[in-house]
Each structure stands twice: as structure tokens, then as C-alpha cells.
Tab-separated table of C-alpha atoms and ligand atoms in Angstrom:
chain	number	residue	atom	x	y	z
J	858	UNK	CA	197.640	86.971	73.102
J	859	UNK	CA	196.585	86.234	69.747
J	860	UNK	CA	193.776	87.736	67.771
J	861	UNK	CA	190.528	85.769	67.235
J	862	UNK	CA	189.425	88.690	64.361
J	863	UNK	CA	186.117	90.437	64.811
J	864	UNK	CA	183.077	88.780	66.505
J	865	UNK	CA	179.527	89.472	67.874
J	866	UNK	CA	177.856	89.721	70.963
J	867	UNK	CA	175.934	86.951	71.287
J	868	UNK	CA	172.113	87.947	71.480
J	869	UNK	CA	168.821	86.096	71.534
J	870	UNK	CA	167.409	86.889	68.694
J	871	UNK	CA	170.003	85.317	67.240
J	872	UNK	CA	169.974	82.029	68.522
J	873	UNK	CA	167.883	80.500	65.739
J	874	UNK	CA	171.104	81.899	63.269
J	875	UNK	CA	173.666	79.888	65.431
J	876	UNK	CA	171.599	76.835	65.931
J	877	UNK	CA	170.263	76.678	61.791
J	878	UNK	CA	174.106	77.799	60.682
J	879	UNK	CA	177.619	79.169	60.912
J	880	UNK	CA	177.026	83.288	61.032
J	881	UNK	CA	180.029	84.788	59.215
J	882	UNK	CA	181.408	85.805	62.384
J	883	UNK	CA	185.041	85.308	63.928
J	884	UNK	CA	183.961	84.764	67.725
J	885	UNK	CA	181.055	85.659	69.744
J	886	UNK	CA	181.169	86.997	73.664
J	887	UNK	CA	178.329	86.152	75.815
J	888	UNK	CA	177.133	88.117	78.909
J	889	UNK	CA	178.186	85.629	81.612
J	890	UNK	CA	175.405	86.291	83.733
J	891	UNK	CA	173.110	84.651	80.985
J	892	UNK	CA	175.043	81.524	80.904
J	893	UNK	CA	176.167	80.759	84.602
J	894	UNK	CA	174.559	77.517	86.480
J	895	UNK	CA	172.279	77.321	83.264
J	896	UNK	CA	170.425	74.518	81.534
J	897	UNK	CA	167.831	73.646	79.093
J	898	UNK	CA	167.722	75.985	75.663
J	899	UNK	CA	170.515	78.476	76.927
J	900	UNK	CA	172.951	75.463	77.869
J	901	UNK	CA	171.817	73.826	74.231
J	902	UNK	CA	172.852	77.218	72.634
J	903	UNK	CA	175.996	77.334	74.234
J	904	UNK	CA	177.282	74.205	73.174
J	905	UNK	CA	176.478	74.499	69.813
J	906	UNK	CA	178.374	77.718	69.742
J	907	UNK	CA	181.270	76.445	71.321
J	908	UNK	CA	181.539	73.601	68.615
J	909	UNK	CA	181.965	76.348	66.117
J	910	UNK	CA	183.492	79.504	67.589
J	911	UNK	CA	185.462	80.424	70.496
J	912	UNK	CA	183.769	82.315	72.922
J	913	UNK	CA	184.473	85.407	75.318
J	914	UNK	CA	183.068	85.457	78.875
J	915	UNK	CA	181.611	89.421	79.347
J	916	UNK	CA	180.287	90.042	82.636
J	917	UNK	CA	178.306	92.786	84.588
J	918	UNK	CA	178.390	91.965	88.176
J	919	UNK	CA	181.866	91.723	89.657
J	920	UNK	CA	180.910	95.459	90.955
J	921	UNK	CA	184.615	96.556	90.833
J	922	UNK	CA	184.284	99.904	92.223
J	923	UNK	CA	181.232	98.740	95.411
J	924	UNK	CA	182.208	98.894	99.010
J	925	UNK	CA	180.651	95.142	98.959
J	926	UNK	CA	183.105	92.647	99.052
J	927	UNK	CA	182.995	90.277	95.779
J	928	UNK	CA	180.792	87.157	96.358
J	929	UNK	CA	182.259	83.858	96.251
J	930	UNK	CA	179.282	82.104	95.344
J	931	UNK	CA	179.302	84.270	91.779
J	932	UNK	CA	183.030	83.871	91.362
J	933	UNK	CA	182.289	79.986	92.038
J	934	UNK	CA	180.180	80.027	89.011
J	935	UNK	CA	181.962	81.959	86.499
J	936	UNK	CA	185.192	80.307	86.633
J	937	UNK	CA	182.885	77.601	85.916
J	938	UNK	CA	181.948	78.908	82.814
J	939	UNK	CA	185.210	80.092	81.994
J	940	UNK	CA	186.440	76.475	82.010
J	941	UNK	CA	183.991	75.242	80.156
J	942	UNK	CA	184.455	77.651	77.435
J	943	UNK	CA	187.742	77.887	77.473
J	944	UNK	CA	187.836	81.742	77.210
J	945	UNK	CA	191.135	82.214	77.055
J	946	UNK	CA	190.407	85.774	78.803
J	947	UNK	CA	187.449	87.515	80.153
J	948	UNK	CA	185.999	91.018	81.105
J	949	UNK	CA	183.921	93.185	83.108
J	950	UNK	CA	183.362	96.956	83.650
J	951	UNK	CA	185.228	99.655	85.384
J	952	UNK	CA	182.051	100.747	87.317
J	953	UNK	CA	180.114	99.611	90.457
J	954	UNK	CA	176.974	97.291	89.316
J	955	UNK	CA	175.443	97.041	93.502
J	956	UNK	CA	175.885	98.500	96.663
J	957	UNK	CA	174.928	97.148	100.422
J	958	UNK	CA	173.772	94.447	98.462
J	959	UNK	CA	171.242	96.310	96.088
J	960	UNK	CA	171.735	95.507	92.477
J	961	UNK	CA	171.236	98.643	90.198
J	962	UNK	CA	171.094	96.820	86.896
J	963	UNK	CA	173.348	99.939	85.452
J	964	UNK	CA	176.873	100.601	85.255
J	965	UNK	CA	177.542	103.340	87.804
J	966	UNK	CA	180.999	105.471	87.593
J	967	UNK	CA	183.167	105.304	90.187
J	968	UNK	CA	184.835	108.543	91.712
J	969	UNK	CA	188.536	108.380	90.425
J	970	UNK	CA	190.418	108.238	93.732
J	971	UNK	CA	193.429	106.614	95.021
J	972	UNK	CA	190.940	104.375	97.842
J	973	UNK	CA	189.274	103.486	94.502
J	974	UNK	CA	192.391	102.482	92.850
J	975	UNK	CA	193.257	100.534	95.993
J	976	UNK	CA	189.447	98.740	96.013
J	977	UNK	CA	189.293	98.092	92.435
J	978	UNK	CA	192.906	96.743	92.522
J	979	UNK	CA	192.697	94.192	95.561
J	980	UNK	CA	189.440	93.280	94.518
J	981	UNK	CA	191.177	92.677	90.727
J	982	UNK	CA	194.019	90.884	92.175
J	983	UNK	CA	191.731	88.422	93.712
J	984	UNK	CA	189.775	87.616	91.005
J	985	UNK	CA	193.115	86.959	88.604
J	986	UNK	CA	194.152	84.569	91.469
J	987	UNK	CA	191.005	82.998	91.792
J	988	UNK	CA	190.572	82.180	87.595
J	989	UNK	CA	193.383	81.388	86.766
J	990	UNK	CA	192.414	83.352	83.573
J	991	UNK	CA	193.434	86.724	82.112
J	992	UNK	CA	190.945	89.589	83.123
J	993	UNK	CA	190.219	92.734	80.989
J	994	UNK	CA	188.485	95.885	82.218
J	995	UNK	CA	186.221	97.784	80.020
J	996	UNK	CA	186.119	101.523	80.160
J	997	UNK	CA	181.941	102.624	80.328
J	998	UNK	CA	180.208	105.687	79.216
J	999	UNK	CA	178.793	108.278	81.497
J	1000	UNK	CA	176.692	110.822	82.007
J	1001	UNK	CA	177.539	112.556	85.279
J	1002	UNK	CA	180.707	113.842	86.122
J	1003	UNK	CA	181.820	114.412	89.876
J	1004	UNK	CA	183.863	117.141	91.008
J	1005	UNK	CA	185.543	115.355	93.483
J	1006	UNK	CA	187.628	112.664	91.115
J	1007	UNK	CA	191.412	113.403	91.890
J	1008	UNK	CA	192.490	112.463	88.488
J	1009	UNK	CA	191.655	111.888	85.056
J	1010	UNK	CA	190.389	108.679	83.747
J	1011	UNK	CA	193.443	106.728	81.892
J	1012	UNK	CA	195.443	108.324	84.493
J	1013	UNK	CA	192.991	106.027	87.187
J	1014	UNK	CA	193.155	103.227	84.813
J	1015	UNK	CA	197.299	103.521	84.589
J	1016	UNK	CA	197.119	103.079	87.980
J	1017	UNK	CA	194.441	100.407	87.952
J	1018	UNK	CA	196.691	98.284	85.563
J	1019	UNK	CA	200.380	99.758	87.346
J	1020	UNK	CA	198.765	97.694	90.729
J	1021	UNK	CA	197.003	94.411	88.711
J	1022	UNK	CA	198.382	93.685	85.155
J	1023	UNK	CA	195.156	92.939	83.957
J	1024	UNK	CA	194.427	93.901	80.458
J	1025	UNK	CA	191.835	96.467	78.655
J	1026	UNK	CA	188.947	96.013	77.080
J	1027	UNK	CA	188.828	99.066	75.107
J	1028	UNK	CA	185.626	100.186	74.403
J	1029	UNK	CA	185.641	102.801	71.497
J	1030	UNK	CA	182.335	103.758	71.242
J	1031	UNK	CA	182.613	104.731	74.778
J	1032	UNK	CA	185.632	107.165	74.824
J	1033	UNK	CA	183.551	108.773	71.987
J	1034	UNK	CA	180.404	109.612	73.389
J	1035	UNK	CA	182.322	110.179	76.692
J	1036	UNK	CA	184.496	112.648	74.692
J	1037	UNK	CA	181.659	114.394	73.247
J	1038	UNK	CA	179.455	114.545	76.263
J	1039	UNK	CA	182.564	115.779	78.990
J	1040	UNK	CA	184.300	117.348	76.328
J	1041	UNK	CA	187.493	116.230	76.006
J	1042	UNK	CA	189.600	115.060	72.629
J	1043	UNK	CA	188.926	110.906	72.061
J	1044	UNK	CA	192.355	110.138	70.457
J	1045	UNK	CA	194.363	112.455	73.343
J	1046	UNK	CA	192.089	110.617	75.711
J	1047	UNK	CA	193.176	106.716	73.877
J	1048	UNK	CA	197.130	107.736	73.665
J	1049	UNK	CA	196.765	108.171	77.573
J	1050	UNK	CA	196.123	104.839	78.145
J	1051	UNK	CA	198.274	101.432	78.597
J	1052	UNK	CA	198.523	100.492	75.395
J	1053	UNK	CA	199.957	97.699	75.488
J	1054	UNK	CA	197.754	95.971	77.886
J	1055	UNK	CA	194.611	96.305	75.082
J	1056	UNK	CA	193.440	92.722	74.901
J	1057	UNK	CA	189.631	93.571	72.637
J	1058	UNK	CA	188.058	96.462	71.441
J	1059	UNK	CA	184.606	97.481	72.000
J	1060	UNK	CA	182.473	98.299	69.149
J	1061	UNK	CA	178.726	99.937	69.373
J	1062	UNK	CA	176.595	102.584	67.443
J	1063	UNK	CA	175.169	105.669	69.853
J	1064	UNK	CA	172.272	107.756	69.759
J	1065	UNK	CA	172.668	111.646	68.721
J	1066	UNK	CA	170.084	113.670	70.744
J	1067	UNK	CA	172.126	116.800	69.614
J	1068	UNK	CA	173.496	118.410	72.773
J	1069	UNK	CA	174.023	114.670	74.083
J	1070	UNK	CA	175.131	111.516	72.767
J	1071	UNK	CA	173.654	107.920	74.186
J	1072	UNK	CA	175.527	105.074	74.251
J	1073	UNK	CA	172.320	102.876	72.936
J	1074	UNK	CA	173.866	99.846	71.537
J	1075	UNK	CA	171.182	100.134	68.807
J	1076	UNK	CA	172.097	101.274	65.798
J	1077	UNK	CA	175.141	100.935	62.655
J	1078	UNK	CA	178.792	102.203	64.673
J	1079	UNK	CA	179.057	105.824	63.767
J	1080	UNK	CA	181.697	106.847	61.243
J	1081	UNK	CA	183.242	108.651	63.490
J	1082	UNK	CA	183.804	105.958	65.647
J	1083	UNK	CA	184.930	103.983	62.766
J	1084	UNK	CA	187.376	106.689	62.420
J	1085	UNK	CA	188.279	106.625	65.896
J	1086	UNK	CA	188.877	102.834	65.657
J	1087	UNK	CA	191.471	103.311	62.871
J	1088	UNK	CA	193.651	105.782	64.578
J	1089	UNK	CA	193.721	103.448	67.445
J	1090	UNK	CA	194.353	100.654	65.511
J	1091	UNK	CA	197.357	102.697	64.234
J	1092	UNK	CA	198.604	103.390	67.220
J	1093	UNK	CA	198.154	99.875	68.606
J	1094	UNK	CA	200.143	98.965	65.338
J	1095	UNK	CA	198.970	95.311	65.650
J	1096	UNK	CA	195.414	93.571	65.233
J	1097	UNK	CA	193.458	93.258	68.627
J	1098	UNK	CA	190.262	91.055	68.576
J	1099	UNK	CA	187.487	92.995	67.978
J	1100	UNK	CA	183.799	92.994	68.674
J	1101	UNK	CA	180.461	94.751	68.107
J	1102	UNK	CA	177.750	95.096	70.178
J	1103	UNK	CA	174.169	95.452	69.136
J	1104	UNK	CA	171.851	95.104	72.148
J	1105	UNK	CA	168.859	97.389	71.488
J	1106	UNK	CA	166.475	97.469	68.359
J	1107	UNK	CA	168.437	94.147	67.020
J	1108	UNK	CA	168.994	93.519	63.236
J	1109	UNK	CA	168.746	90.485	61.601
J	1110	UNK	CA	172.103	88.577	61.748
J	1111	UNK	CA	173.401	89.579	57.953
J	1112	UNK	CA	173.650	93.326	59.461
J	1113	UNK	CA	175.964	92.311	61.829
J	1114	UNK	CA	178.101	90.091	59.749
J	1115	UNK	CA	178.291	93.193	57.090
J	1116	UNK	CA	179.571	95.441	60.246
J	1117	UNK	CA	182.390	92.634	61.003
J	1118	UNK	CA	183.024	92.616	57.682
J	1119	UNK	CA	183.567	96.647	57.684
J	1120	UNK	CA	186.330	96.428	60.703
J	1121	UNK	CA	187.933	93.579	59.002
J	1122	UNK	CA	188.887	95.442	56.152
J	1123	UNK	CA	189.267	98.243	58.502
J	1124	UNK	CA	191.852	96.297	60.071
J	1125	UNK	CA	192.969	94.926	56.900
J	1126	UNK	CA	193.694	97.680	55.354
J	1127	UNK	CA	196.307	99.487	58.185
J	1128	UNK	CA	197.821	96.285	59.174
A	367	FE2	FE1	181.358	97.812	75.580
């Protein structure tokens, strides 16, 4: 798949940027929730965008890892918006958003089993017959850690992709305050996974509360995350599209275009 480079997450606040002028940005992902059977200002902002820059669908609510069955009616839509912005893949989260129906509006681990693998696979499988369209899953953080899980994390998500072929959205920020918080070493933790099925990266600054790190989405990416991205971009050993995400205490938009800039040369300088 080729790279489209390093992009943003599309947020409000920015709208005015995208609408006045062309942010020095490669791409932009959108939350698909935000833009399925839209209209009005949110359907004027994603046209504009797609004149300009190719866009990412990034959803919340396929609920992987929920005993509910997925819902038509929301598949309906997205591959809607899929075709109309021609994402050439798109994503959601290896988590459960809802249960029995009751939306949570968090991203809930699942308990690493091999019923889970067999849920989140058929449920995967489905979807990737459905679109039509390449789908990556994105590792999440988490705060709780069950004692029942029968195996580690990439070893779930070897399985995961062994049964699907979908693709990863690789979410550095993530294995980082997930390695801090459950203790474990990041880059042991990245070299585990199926590398070659990393489609995007994952981007995001954290909060440090000292004996616990929050994965806050509001503030500059760590350098240690920076760090972490460059080892993985030396083990990938080829450029992967990249993106950061800013979702709480949002900077103006010349704050994010100086953190693309950062990975670029990042990127640039180990490829
Ligand atoms: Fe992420």
C-alpha cells in the first residue's frame, strides 16, 4: 500500500484552517461517526477536504470484541462514506465500544481468549467482505488488566490477523503508556507483532501522573515515544503513513503541522 506521509486528525477547531487554506499536512483521518449520513457544515467541510487531501475513515463503533452482533444499518452507512472518500483503507479499535445494546462511549479491553479471537475474527471477516476495502485494527491503551486473558496481546493480535488478513493500525503512543502502566518492554512488545501487516501508525502525546501514564491525546508526543517511533520505523524498514492525534486541549493548527513536520524528518532521516 503506498504511503500518503504524515497527516492529522481532523478536528473542529480546525475547520476554519481547512476551509480558509491548505494546512501543511499530508492527509487527514476523520472519526467516521462524525461524518456518516451527514449534511449541512460537516458535509461542506468534508468536501472541501477531499478536494485537497486524501482522507482516512477512523471509526469507534464496530464494537469488535461485544457479544452484539455488528449492525447493518451502521455498516450501510460507512461503506458509504468510504466510497465517497475513497479511503483506500480504514480502521477501528481492538476493544468493545457497546454491549446488549448500551453504548459506553469508551474503548473497553477485551479478555484475550481464543472465543475472542474467534468473535473478533468472524465479525472482521464480515466487515472486509462487506467494504470491499482494506480494514486496519488499532491496538488501545488500558488501564485494567484481567487475570483471566490466556495470552499476551500481539500473541491475540497474531492470531487476530493469522484468521482475517486485515492490517494494523499501530498505535505507538499506546504500546507506550501500556508498557509503562502493565510493565512490560514497548520495543519487545512491537517486534511481537505482524509486522508486515502495519498499514498507519498512531501518534499522540500522554499525560504523566507519575505512578500512571494517561493516554490524553492533549499534549506535544513524548520523546520517548518519538524514540519509540524510530526503532519501529527501523524495524519496519520502510515508510508507513503516519498520523497524530490531538483531541484534548487543541492547539492552533501551526502546532500540529510543526509535529508532522518532526516525524517527517523522523522518517526522513532512517529511510
Ligand atoms: Fe490511536
Amino acid at each position: 500500500m503506498k504511503t500518503l506521509g504524515v497527516g492529522i486528525g481532523l478536528r473542529r477547531s480546525h475547520h476554519k484552517d481547512f476551509l480558509n487554506g491548505l494546512p501543511q499536512v499530508d492527509w487527514l483521518e476523520v472519526i467516521s461517526e462524525n461524518f456518516m449520513s451527514m449534511g449541512g457544515h460537516q458535509e461542506n467541510i468534508l468536501n472541501k477536504i477531499l478536494e485537497n487531501y486524501p482522507v482516512i475513515c477512523h471509526g469507534v463503533e464496530l464494537s469488535l470484541g461485544s457479544l452484539d452482533p455488528l449492525n447493518p444499518y451502521y455498516l450501510k452507512s460507512l461503506k458509504s462514506l468510504i466510497e465517497k472518500t475513497k479511503s483506500p483503507w480504514f480502521s477501528d479499535h481492538l476493544c468493545f465500544t457497546s454491549n446488549n445494546k448500551v453504548h459506553f462511549h469508551d474503548l473497553i479491553p477485551t479478555l484475550r481468549c481464543s472465543e475472542s479471537v474467534d468473535l473478533i475474527s468472524t465479525k472482521i471477516n464480515h466487515i472486509q467482505d462487506k467494504m470491499k476495502t482494506p480494514f486496519a485494527l488499532e491496538n488501545i491503551s488500558y488501564y485494567v488488566e484481567s487475570a483471566h486473558h490466556e495470552m499476551s496481546e500481539p500473541e491475540f493480535i497474531q492470531q487476530i490477523v493469522k484468521k482475517t488478513g486485515c492490517y494494523l493500525l499501530l498505535d505507538v503512543n499506546n504500546v507506550f503508556v501500556n508498557s509503562f502502566n502493565h510493565q512490560y518492554n514497548a520495543l519487545e512488545y512491537i517486534k511481537s507483532l505482524p509486522l508486515d501487516q502495519v498499514i498507519q501508525i498512531h501518534l499522540a502525546g500522554h499525560f504523566d501522573r507519575g505512578d500512571v501514564l494517561i493516554d490524553t491525546h492533549g499534549d506535544f508526543v513524548n520523546q520517548q515515544v518519538w524514540d519509540l517511533f524510530s526503532e519501529t520505523i527501523k524495524l519496519l524498514k520502510r515508510p508507513v503513513s503516519t498520523l497524530i492525534e490531538w483531541d484534548n486541549d487543541v492547539p492552533e493548527i501551526n502546532i500540529l503541522e510543526s509535529e508532522v513536520l518532526k516525524a517527517k524528518n523522523i522518517l526522513g532521516s532512517i529511510l
